[in-house]
JSON list of C-alpha atoms in Angstrom, two decimals:
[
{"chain": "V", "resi": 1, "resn": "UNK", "atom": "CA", "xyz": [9.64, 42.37, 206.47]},
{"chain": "V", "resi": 2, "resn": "UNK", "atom": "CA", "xyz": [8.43, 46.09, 206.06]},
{"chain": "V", "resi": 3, "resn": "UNK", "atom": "CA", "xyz": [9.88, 48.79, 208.41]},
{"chain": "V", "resi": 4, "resn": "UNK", "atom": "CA", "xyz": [7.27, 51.03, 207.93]},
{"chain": "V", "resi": 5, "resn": "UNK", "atom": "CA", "xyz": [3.63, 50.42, 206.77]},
{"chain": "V", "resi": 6, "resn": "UNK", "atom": "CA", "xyz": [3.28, 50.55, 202.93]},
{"chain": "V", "resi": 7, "resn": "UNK", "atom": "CA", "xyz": [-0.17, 49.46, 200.97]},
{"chain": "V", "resi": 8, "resn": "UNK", "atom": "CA", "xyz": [0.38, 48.51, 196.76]},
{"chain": "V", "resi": 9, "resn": "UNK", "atom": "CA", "xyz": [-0.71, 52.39, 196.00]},
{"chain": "V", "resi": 10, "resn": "UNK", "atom": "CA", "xyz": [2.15, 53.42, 198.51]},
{"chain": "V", "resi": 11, "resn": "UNK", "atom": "CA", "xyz": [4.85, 51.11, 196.85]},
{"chain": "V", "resi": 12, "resn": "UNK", "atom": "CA", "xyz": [3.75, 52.46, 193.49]},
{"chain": "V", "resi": 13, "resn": "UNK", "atom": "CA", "xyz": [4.19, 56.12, 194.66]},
{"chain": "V", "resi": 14, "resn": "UNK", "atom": "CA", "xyz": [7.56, 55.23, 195.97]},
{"chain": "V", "resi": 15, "resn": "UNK", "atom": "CA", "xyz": [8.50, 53.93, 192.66]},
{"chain": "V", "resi": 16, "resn": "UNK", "atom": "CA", "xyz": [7.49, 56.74, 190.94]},
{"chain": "V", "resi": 17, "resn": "UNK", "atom": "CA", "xyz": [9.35, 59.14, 193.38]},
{"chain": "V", "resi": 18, "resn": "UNK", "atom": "CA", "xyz": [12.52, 57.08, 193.21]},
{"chain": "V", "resi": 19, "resn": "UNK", "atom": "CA", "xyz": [11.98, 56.88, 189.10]},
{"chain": "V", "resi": 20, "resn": "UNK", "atom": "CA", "xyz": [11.33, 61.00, 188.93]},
{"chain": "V", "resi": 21, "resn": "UNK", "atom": "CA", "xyz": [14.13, 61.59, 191.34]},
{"chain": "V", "resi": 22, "resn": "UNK", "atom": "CA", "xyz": [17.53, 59.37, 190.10]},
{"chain": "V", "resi": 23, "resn": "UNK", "atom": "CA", "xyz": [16.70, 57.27, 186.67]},
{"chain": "V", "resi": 24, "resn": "UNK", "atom": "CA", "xyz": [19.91, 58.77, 185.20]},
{"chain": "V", "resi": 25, "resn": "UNK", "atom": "CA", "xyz": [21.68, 57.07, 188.67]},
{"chain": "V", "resi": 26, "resn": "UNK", "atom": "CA", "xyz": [20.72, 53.51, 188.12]},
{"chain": "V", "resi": 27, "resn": "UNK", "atom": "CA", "xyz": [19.30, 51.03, 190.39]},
{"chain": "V", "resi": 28, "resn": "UNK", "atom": "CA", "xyz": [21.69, 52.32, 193.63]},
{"chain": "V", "resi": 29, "resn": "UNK", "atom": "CA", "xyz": [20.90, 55.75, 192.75]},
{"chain": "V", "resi": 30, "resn": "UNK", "atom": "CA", "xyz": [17.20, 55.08, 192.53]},
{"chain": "V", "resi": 31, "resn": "UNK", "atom": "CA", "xyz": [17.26, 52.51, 196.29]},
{"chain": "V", "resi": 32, "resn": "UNK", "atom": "CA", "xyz": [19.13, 55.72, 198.08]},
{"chain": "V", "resi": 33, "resn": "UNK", "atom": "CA", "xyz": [16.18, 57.90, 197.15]},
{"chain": "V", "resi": 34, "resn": "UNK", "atom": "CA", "xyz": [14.51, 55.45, 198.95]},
{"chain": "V", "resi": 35, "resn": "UNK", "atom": "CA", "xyz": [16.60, 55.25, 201.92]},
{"chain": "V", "resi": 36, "resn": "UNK", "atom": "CA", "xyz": [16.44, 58.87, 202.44]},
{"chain": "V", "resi": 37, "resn": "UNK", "atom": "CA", "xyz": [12.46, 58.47, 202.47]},
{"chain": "V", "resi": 38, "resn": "UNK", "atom": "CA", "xyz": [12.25, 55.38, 204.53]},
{"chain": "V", "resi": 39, "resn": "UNK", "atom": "CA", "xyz": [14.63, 57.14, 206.77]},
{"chain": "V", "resi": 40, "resn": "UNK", "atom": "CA", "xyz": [12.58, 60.12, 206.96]},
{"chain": "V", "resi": 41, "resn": "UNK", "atom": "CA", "xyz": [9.56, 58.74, 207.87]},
{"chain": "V", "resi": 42, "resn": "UNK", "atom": "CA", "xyz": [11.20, 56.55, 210.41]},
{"chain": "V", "resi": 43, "resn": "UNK", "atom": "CA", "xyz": [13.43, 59.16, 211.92]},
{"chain": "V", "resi": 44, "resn": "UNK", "atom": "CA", "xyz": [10.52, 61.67, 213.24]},
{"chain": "V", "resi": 45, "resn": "UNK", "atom": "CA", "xyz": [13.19, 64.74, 213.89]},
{"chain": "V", "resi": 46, "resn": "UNK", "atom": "CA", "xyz": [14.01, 67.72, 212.48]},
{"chain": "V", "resi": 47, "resn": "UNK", "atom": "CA", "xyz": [12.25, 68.47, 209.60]},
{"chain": "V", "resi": 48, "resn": "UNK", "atom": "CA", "xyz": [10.21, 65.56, 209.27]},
{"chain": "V", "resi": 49, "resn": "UNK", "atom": "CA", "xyz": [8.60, 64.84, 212.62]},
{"chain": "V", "resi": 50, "resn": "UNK", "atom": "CA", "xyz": [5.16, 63.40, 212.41]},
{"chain": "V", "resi": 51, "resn": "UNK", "atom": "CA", "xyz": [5.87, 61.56, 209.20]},
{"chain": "V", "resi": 52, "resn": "UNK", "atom": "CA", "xyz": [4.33, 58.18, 209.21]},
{"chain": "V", "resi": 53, "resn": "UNK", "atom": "CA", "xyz": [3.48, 57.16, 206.00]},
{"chain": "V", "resi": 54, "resn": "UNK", "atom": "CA", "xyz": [5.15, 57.11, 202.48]},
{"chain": "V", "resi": 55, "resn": "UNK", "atom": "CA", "xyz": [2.33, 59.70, 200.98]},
{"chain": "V", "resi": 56, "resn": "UNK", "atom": "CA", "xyz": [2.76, 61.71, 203.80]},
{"chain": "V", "resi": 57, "resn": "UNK", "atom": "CA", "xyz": [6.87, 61.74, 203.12]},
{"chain": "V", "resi": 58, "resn": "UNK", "atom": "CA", "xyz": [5.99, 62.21, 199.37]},
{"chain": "V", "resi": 59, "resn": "UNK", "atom": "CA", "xyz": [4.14, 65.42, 199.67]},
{"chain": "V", "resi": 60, "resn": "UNK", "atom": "CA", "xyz": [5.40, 67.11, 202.42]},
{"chain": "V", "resi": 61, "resn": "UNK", "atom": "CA", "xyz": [5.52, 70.69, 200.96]},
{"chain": "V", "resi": 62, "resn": "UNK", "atom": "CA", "xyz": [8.86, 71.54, 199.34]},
{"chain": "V", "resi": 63, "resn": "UNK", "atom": "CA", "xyz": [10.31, 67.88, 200.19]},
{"chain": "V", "resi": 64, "resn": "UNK", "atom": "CA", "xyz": [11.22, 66.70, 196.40]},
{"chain": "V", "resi": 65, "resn": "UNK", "atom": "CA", "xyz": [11.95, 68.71, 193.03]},
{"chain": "V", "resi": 66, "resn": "UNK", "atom": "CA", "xyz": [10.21, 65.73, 191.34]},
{"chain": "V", "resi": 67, "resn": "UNK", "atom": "CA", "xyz": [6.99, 66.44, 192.07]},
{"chain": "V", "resi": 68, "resn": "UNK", "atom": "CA", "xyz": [7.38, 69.31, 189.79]},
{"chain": "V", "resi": 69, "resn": "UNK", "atom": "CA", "xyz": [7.69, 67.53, 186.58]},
{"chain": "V", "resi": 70, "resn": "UNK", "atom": "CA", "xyz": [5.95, 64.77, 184.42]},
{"chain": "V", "resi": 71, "resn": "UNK", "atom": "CA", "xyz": [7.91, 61.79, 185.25]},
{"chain": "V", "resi": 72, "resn": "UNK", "atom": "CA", "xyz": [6.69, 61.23, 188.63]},
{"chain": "V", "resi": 73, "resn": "UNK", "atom": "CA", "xyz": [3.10, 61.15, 187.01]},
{"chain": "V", "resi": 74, "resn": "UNK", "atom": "CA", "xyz": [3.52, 58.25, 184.70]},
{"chain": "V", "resi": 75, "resn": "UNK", "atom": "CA", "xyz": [2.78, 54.47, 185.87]},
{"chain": "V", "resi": 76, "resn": "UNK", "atom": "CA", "xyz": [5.11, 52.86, 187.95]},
{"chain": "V", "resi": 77, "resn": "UNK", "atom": "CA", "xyz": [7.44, 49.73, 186.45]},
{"chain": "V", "resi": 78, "resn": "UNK", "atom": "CA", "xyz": [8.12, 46.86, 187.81]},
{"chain": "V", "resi": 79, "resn": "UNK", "atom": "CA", "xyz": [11.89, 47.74, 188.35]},
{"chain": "V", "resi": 80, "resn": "UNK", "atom": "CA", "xyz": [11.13, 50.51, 190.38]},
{"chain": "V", "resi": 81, "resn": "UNK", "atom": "CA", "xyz": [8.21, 48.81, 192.17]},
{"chain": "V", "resi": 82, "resn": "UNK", "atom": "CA", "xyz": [11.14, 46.11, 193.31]},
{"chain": "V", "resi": 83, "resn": "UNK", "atom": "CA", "xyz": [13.67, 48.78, 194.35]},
{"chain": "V", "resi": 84, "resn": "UNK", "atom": "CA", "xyz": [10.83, 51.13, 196.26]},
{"chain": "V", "resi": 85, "resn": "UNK", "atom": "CA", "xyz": [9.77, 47.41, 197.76]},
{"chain": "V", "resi": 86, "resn": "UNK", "atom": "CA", "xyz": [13.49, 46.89, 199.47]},
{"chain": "V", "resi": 87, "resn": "UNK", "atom": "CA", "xyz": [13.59, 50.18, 200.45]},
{"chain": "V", "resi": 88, "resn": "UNK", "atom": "CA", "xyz": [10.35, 49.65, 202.26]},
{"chain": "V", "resi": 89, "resn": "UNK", "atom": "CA", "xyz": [11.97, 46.13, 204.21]},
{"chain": "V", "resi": 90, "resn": "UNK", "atom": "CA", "xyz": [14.67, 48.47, 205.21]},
{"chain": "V", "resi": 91, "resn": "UNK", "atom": "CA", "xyz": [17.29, 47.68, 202.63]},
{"chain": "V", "resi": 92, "resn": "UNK", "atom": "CA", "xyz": [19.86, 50.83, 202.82]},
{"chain": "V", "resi": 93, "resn": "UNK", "atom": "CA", "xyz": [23.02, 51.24, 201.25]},
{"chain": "V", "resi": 94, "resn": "UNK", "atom": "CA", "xyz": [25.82, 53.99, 201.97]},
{"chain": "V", "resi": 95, "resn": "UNK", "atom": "CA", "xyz": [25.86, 57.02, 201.54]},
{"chain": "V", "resi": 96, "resn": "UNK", "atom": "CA", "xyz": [21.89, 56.93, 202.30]},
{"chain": "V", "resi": 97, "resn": "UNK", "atom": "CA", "xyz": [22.35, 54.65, 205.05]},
{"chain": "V", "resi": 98, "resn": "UNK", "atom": "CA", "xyz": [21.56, 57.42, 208.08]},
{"chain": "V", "resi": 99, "resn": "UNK", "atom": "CA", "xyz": [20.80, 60.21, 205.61]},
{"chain": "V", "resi": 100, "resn": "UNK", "atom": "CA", "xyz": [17.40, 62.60, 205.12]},
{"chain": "V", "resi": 101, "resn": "UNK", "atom": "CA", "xyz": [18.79, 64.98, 203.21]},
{"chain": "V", "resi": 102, "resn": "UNK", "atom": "CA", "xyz": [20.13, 64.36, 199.05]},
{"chain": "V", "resi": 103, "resn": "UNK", "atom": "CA", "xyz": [20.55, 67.06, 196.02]},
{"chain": "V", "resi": 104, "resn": "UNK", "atom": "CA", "xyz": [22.39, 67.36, 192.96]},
{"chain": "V", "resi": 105, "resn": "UNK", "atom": "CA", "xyz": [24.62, 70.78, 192.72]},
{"chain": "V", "resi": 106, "resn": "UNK", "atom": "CA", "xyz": [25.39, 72.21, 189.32]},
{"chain": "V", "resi": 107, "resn": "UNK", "atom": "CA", "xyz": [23.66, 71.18, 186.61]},
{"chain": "V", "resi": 108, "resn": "UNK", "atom": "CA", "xyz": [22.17, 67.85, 184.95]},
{"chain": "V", "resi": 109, "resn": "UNK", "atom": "CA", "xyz": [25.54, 67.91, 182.44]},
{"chain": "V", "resi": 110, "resn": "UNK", "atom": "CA", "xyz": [27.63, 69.45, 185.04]},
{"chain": "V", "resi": 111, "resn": "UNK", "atom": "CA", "xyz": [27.70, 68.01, 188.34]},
{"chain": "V", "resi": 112, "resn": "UNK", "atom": "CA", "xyz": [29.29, 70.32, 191.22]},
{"chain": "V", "resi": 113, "resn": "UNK", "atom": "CA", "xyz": [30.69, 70.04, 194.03]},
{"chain": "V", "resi": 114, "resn": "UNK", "atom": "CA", "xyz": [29.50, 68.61, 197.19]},
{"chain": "V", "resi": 115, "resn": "UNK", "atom": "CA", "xyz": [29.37, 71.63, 200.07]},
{"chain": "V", "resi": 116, "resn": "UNK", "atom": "CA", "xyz": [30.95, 69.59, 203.17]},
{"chain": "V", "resi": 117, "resn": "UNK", "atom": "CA", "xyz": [27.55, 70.42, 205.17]},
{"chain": "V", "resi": 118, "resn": "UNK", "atom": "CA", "xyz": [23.98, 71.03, 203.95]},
{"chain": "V", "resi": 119, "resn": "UNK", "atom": "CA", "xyz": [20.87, 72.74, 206.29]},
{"chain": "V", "resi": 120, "resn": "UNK", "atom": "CA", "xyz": [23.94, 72.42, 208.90]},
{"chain": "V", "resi": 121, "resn": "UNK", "atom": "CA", "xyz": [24.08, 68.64, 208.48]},
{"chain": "V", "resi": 122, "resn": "UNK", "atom": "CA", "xyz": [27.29, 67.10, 207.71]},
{"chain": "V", "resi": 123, "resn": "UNK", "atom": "CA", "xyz": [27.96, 65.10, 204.00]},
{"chain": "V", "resi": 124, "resn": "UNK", "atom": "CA", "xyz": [27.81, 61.04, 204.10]},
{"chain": "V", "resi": 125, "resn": "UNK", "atom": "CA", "xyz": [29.22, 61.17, 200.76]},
{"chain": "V", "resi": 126, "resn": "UNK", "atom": "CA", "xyz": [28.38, 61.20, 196.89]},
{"chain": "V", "resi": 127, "resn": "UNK", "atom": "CA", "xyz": [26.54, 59.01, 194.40]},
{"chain": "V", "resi": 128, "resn": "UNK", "atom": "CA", "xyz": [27.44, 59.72, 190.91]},
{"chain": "V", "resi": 129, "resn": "UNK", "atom": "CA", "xyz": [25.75, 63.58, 190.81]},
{"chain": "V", "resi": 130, "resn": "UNK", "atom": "CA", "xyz": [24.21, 63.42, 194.09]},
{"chain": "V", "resi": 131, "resn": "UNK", "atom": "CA", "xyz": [25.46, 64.81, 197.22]},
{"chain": "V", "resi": 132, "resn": "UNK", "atom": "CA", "xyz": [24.20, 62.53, 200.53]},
{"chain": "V", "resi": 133, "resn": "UNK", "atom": "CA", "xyz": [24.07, 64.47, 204.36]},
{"chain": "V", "resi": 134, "resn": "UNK", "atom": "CA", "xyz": [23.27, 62.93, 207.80]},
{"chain": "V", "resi": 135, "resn": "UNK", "atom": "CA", "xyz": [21.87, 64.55, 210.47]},
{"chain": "V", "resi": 136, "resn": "UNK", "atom": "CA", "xyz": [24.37, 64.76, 213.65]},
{"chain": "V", "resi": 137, "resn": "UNK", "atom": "CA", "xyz": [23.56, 62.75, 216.60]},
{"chain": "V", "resi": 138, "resn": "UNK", "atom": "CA", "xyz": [22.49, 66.35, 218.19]},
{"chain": "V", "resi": 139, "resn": "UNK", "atom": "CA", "xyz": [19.95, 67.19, 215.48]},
{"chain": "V", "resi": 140, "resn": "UNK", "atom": "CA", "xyz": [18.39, 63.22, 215.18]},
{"chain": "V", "resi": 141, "resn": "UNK", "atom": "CA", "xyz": [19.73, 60.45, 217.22]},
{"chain": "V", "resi": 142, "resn": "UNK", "atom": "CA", "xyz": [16.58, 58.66, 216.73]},
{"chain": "V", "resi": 143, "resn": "UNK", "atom": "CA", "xyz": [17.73, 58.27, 212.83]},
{"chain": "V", "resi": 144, "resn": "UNK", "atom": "CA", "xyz": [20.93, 55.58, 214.09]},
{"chain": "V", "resi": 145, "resn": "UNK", "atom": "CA", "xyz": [18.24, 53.54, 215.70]},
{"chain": "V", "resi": 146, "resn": "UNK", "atom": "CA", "xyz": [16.21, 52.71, 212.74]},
{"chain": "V", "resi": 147, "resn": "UNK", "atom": "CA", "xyz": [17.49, 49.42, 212.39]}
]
C-alpha cells in the first residue's frame, strides 16, 4: 500500500531520479534515494514543508544534482520503476530510514569522507560513496512518525 499518493507518470519520475542519482550504487543505493524522497515529502519540516507530491519533491529548486544532467531525461526501466514503486509503499532501508538529506563528498573516483553533521543534521551513516543525515528530533520529529 502507497504512503504517499503516486500516479504511473510519478513512479516513472521517481525512477528516473533514483536512476540519475545512484546507478553506480546498485539497487540499495538507488531504494535510499528513494527513501530520502518519500521521507521528504512525508516529513513536511525543515526544508521541505508543503511537499506533497513526488513532482513537487523532484523539482524543488536546488533539491537534486541530477536534474542537471542527461540521465534523468531518458525513459524509465522497469528495474527502477520496481525500486521507485517500494519506495512509494514505504519500503526504507538504513541509513535512509529517517533521513532527508544524502551527498557524495570527493569525487566520482574518490569518495571522501563523511563530515559527522551536514546543514546541522547529524550522519545516519554511509552507502558505498554516499554520506546519509537525519534530522534531530528538534529540527523534524514528524519524520520518526512516518511509519
Amino acid at each position: 500500500m502507497a504512503v504517499v499518493k503516486a500516479r504511473k507518470q510519478d513512479i516513472d519520475m521517481l525512477a528516473r531520479l533514483l536512476r540519475a542519482e545512484a546507478e553506480t550504487e546498485g539497487e540499495n543505493g538507488m531504494l535510499l534515494v528513494g527513501n530520502v524522497g518519500i521521507n521528504r515529502i512525508r516529513a513536511n519540516c525543515s526544508d521541505f514543508k508543503n511537499l506533497r507530491t513526488i513532482p513537487q519533491m523532484i523539482n524543488q529548486p536546488h533539491a537534486f544534482e541530477a536534474l542537471q544532467h542527461g540521465l534523468y531525461y531518458q525513459n524509465a526501466r522497469e528495474r527502477e520503476r520496481r525500486l521507485a514503486q517500494r519506495a512509494v509503499n514505504g519500503e526504507r532501508i538504513w541509513p535512509g530510514k529517517f533521513s532527508l538529506w544524502y551527498f557524495r563528498p570527493g569525487t566520482f573516483d574518490n569518495p571522501g569522507p563523511c563530515p559527522d553533521t551536514w546543514y546541522n543534521q547529524p550522519k545516519a551513516g554511509r552507502y558505498k560513496k554516499h554520506c546519509f543525515y537525519e534530522p534531530t528530533a528538534k529540527e523534524c520529529s514528524n519524520v520518526y512518525n512516518t511509519f
